[in-house]
Amino acid sequence: MTKRIKEICSHIPKAEAFADVGCDHGYCARYVLENDLARRVYITDISAQSLEKAKTLLKNEIEAGRCVALVGDGLSVLPEECTVLIAGMGGEEIVKILSEKIPPVFLLQPMKNTEKVRRFLAKNNCSLSLDYTFEDGKFYDLILGTRGGGERYSEEEFLYGRDNLARHSPAFIKKVRMERDKLANYLRLTRSYEERERLTQRLREKERLLDEIDKNL
């Protein structure tokens, strides 16, 4: 199990029913079963062929009736409301899935476009109890939340995540510094006036954020 999967699993809450949507190899579902975090576990994938990997891993649990494998798109195949994990997909795909119906509890790990996920959740009155960045070779965002009880997010929180701004984890600081350095390098290589203006503005934003972080360290 990779550090990324371990980090995701460490934040899966206890529930009556749990669903891993787009479950890949099924490691998170196995963690839930091994740690008695849910009575019923569903693993789903839009592709029957892709689902075979998880079905092989969870063969004994499926035969015992503790886990159910379902082929289908998004949340539509789930027979009941569940705590839902969606990990390893792009943010736009996650928004598309959640647009069908937002589950009562959700754990999301977008591979990109996390800002779009945050904006969708805020627009749909969701409350986020966890929203931070961690590292495993690459940087990943993890969001835990519930349907209802929504809170207002600032523009900066949409961009970076509330917990990152509140606590400045080492992974988040490292990510922002790397983004700043990339922007500075692009700026040195760019000749277009319009592009230089855009890059300069973004670079100033990163530098301002890092200055704020340094003040609070």
mmCIF file of C-alpha atoms in Angstrom, residues 38-178:
data_model
loop_
_atom_site.group_PDB
_atom_site.id
_atom_site.type_symbol
_atom_site.label_atom_id
_atom_site.label_comp_id
_atom_site.label_asym_id
_atom_site.label_seq_id
_atom_site.Cartn_x
_atom_site.Cartn_y
_atom_site.Cartn_z
ATOM 1 C CA ALA A 38 -18.476 -0.293 7.740
ATOM 2 C CA ARG A 39 -21.005 -3.113 7.802
ATOM 3 C CA ARG A 40 -21.534 -3.022 4.053
ATOM 4 C CA VAL A 41 -18.903 -2.163 1.464
ATOM 5 C CA TYR A 42 -19.440 -1.498 -2.235
ATOM 6 C CA ILE A 43 -16.715 -1.312 -4.859
ATOM 7 C CA THR A 44 -17.653 0.235 -8.192
ATOM 8 C CA ASP A 45 -16.124 1.009 -11.557
ATOM 9 C CA ILE A 46 -17.502 2.042 -14.918
ATOM 10 C CA SER A 47 -15.392 -0.708 -16.509
ATOM 11 C CA ALA A 48 -16.046 -4.384 -15.712
ATOM 12 C CA GLN A 49 -12.481 -5.171 -16.759
ATOM 13 C CA SER A 50 -11.008 -2.587 -14.370
ATOM 14 C CA LEU A 51 -13.197 -3.870 -11.550
ATOM 15 C CA GLU A 52 -11.656 -7.330 -11.848
ATOM 16 C CA LYS A 53 -8.507 -6.149 -10.052
ATOM 17 C CA ALA A 54 -10.475 -5.229 -6.937
ATOM 18 C CA LYS A 55 -12.669 -8.320 -7.192
ATOM 19 C CA THR A 56 -9.536 -10.483 -7.177
ATOM 20 C CA LEU A 57 -8.151 -8.713 -4.105
ATOM 21 C CA LEU A 58 -11.474 -8.917 -2.261
ATOM 22 C CA LYS A 59 -12.552 -12.354 -3.479
ATOM 23 C CA ASN A 60 -13.037 -13.816 0.002
ATOM 24 C CA GLU A 61 -14.959 -10.786 1.274
ATOM 25 C CA ILE A 62 -17.228 -10.829 -1.785
ATOM 26 C CA GLU A 63 -17.938 -14.539 -1.351
ATOM 27 C CA ALA A 64 -18.703 -13.938 2.338
ATOM 28 C CA GLY A 65 -21.196 -11.215 1.408
ATOM 29 C CA ARG A 66 -19.223 -8.451 3.149
ATOM 30 C CA CYS A 67 -18.396 -6.666 -0.105
ATOM 31 C CA VAL A 68 -20.429 -6.122 -3.276
ATOM 32 C CA ALA A 69 -18.863 -5.320 -6.656
ATOM 33 C CA LEU A 70 -20.956 -3.155 -8.982
ATOM 34 C CA VAL A 71 -20.294 -2.079 -12.564
ATOM 35 C CA GLY A 72 -21.653 1.335 -13.405
ATOM 36 C CA ASP A 73 -21.105 5.059 -13.776
ATOM 37 C CA GLY A 74 -20.817 7.227 -10.686
ATOM 38 C CA LEU A 75 -23.225 6.872 -7.776
ATOM 39 C CA SER A 76 -26.191 5.627 -9.774
ATOM 40 C CA VAL A 77 -25.395 1.942 -9.181
ATOM 41 C CA LEU A 78 -25.300 2.205 -5.382
ATOM 42 C CA PRO A 79 -28.395 0.624 -3.779
ATOM 43 C CA GLU A 80 -28.320 2.904 -0.712
ATOM 44 C CA GLU A 81 -26.783 6.069 0.633
ATOM 45 C CA CYS A 82 -23.173 5.511 1.673
ATOM 46 C CA THR A 83 -20.114 7.267 2.891
ATOM 47 C CA VAL A 84 -18.374 7.661 -0.462
ATOM 48 C CA LEU A 85 -14.703 7.698 -1.383
ATOM 49 C CA ILE A 86 -13.699 9.077 -4.784
ATOM 50 C CA ALA A 87 -9.919 9.075 -5.203
ATOM 51 C CA GLY A 88 -7.535 9.268 -8.125
ATOM 52 C CA MET A 89 -9.843 11.080 -10.557
ATOM 53 C CA GLY A 90 -9.658 14.583 -11.953
ATOM 54 C CA GLY A 91 -11.608 17.299 -10.195
ATOM 55 C CA GLU A 92 -13.970 17.821 -13.121
ATOM 56 C CA GLU A 93 -14.853 14.113 -13.157
ATOM 57 C CA ILE A 94 -15.482 14.190 -9.400
ATOM 58 C CA VAL A 95 -17.796 17.187 -9.816
ATOM 59 C CA LYS A 96 -19.650 15.344 -12.564
ATOM 60 C CA ILE A 97 -20.185 12.331 -10.291
ATOM 61 C CA LEU A 98 -21.290 14.430 -7.314
ATOM 62 C CA SER A 99 -23.687 16.388 -9.531
ATOM 63 C CA GLU A 100 -25.924 13.290 -9.613
ATOM 64 C CA LYS A 101 -26.361 13.402 -5.840
ATOM 65 C CA ILE A 102 -24.046 14.466 -3.057
ATOM 66 C CA PRO A 103 -23.594 11.663 -0.507
ATOM 67 C CA PRO A 104 -24.128 12.346 3.215
ATOM 68 C CA VAL A 105 -20.388 11.935 3.881
ATOM 69 C CA PHE A 106 -17.622 12.040 1.273
ATOM 70 C CA LEU A 107 -13.836 11.724 1.096
ATOM 71 C CA LEU A 108 -12.325 13.101 -2.106
ATOM 72 C CA GLN A 109 -8.796 13.001 -3.492
ATOM 73 C CA PRO A 110 -8.713 14.872 -6.818
ATOM 74 C CA MET A 111 -5.664 14.467 -9.040
ATOM 75 C CA LYS A 112 -6.117 18.002 -10.387
ATOM 76 C CA ASN A 113 -8.600 20.915 -10.433
ATOM 77 C CA THR A 114 -9.231 20.749 -6.685
ATOM 78 C CA GLU A 115 -10.343 24.369 -6.778
ATOM 79 C CA LYS A 116 -13.298 23.377 -8.971
ATOM 80 C CA VAL A 117 -14.254 20.675 -6.471
ATOM 81 C CA ARG A 118 -14.168 23.156 -3.585
ATOM 82 C CA ARG A 119 -16.297 25.662 -5.500
ATOM 83 C CA PHE A 120 -18.854 22.977 -6.358
ATOM 84 C CA LEU A 121 -19.088 21.806 -2.743
ATOM 85 C CA ALA A 122 -19.438 25.362 -1.417
ATOM 86 C CA LYS A 123 -22.126 26.157 -4.000
ATOM 87 C CA ASN A 124 -24.040 23.063 -2.908
ATOM 88 C CA ASN A 125 -24.006 23.885 0.806
ATOM 89 C CA CYS A 126 -21.474 21.262 1.898
ATOM 90 C CA SER A 127 -19.377 21.472 5.041
ATOM 91 C CA LEU A 128 -15.690 20.537 4.832
ATOM 92 C CA SER A 129 -14.042 19.222 7.991
ATOM 93 C CA LEU A 130 -10.718 18.467 6.287
ATOM 94 C CA ASP A 131 -9.057 20.110 3.279
ATOM 95 C CA TYR A 132 -5.278 19.817 3.019
ATOM 96 C CA THR A 133 -2.289 18.843 0.879
ATOM 97 C CA PHE A 134 0.038 15.887 1.436
ATOM 98 C CA GLU A 135 2.989 14.488 -0.494
ATOM 99 C CA ASP A 136 3.870 11.085 -1.908
ATOM 100 C CA GLY A 137 6.287 11.757 -4.750
ATOM 101 C CA LYS A 138 3.669 14.250 -5.988
ATOM 102 C CA PHE A 139 1.341 16.586 -4.129
ATOM 103 C CA TYR A 140 -2.243 15.526 -3.469
ATOM 104 C CA ASP A 141 -5.265 17.255 -1.954
ATOM 105 C CA LEU A 142 -7.650 15.454 0.382
ATOM 106 C CA ILE A 143 -11.143 16.689 1.278
ATOM 107 C CA LEU A 144 -13.493 15.223 3.881
ATOM 108 C CA GLY A 145 -16.959 16.685 4.152
ATOM 109 C CA THR A 146 -20.662 16.291 4.662
ATOM 110 C CA ARG A 147 -23.791 17.263 2.779
ATOM 111 C CA GLY A 148 -25.444 20.325 4.314
ATOM 112 C CA GLY A 149 -24.296 22.832 6.895
ATOM 113 C CA GLY A 150 -22.223 24.707 4.347
ATOM 114 C CA GLU A 151 -19.667 27.349 5.214
ATOM 115 C CA ARG A 152 -18.360 30.302 3.231
ATOM 116 C CA TYR A 153 -14.942 29.898 1.633
ATOM 117 C CA SER A 154 -12.685 32.816 0.749
ATOM 118 C CA GLU A 155 -11.076 33.065 -2.684
ATOM 119 C CA GLU A 156 -7.725 32.107 -1.178
ATOM 120 C CA GLU A 157 -9.297 29.070 0.512
ATOM 121 C CA PHE A 158 -10.786 27.969 -2.806
ATOM 122 C CA LEU A 159 -7.323 28.165 -4.353
ATOM 123 C CA TYR A 160 -5.274 26.542 -1.595
ATOM 124 C CA GLY A 161 -7.519 24.738 0.880
ATOM 125 C CA ARG A 162 -8.615 25.946 4.309
ATOM 126 C CA ASP A 163 -6.395 23.689 6.417
ATOM 127 C CA ASN A 164 -3.321 24.525 4.345
ATOM 128 C CA LEU A 165 -3.777 28.215 5.051
ATOM 129 C CA ALA A 166 -4.531 27.661 8.727
ATOM 130 C CA ARG A 167 -1.720 25.239 9.549
ATOM 131 C CA HIS A 168 0.919 25.485 6.767
ATOM 132 C CA SER A 169 1.924 21.828 6.553
ATOM 133 C CA PRO A 170 5.460 21.068 5.277
ATOM 134 C CA ALA A 171 3.982 19.523 2.106
ATOM 135 C CA PHE A 172 1.939 22.648 1.371
ATOM 136 C CA ILE A 173 4.880 24.997 1.967
ATOM 137 C CA LYS A 174 7.064 22.859 -0.291
ATOM 138 C CA LYS A 175 4.388 22.871 -3.006
ATOM 139 C CA VAL A 176 3.992 26.657 -2.957
ATOM 140 C CA ARG A 177 7.762 27.187 -3.057
ATOM 141 C CA MET A 178 8.071 24.856 -6.052
#
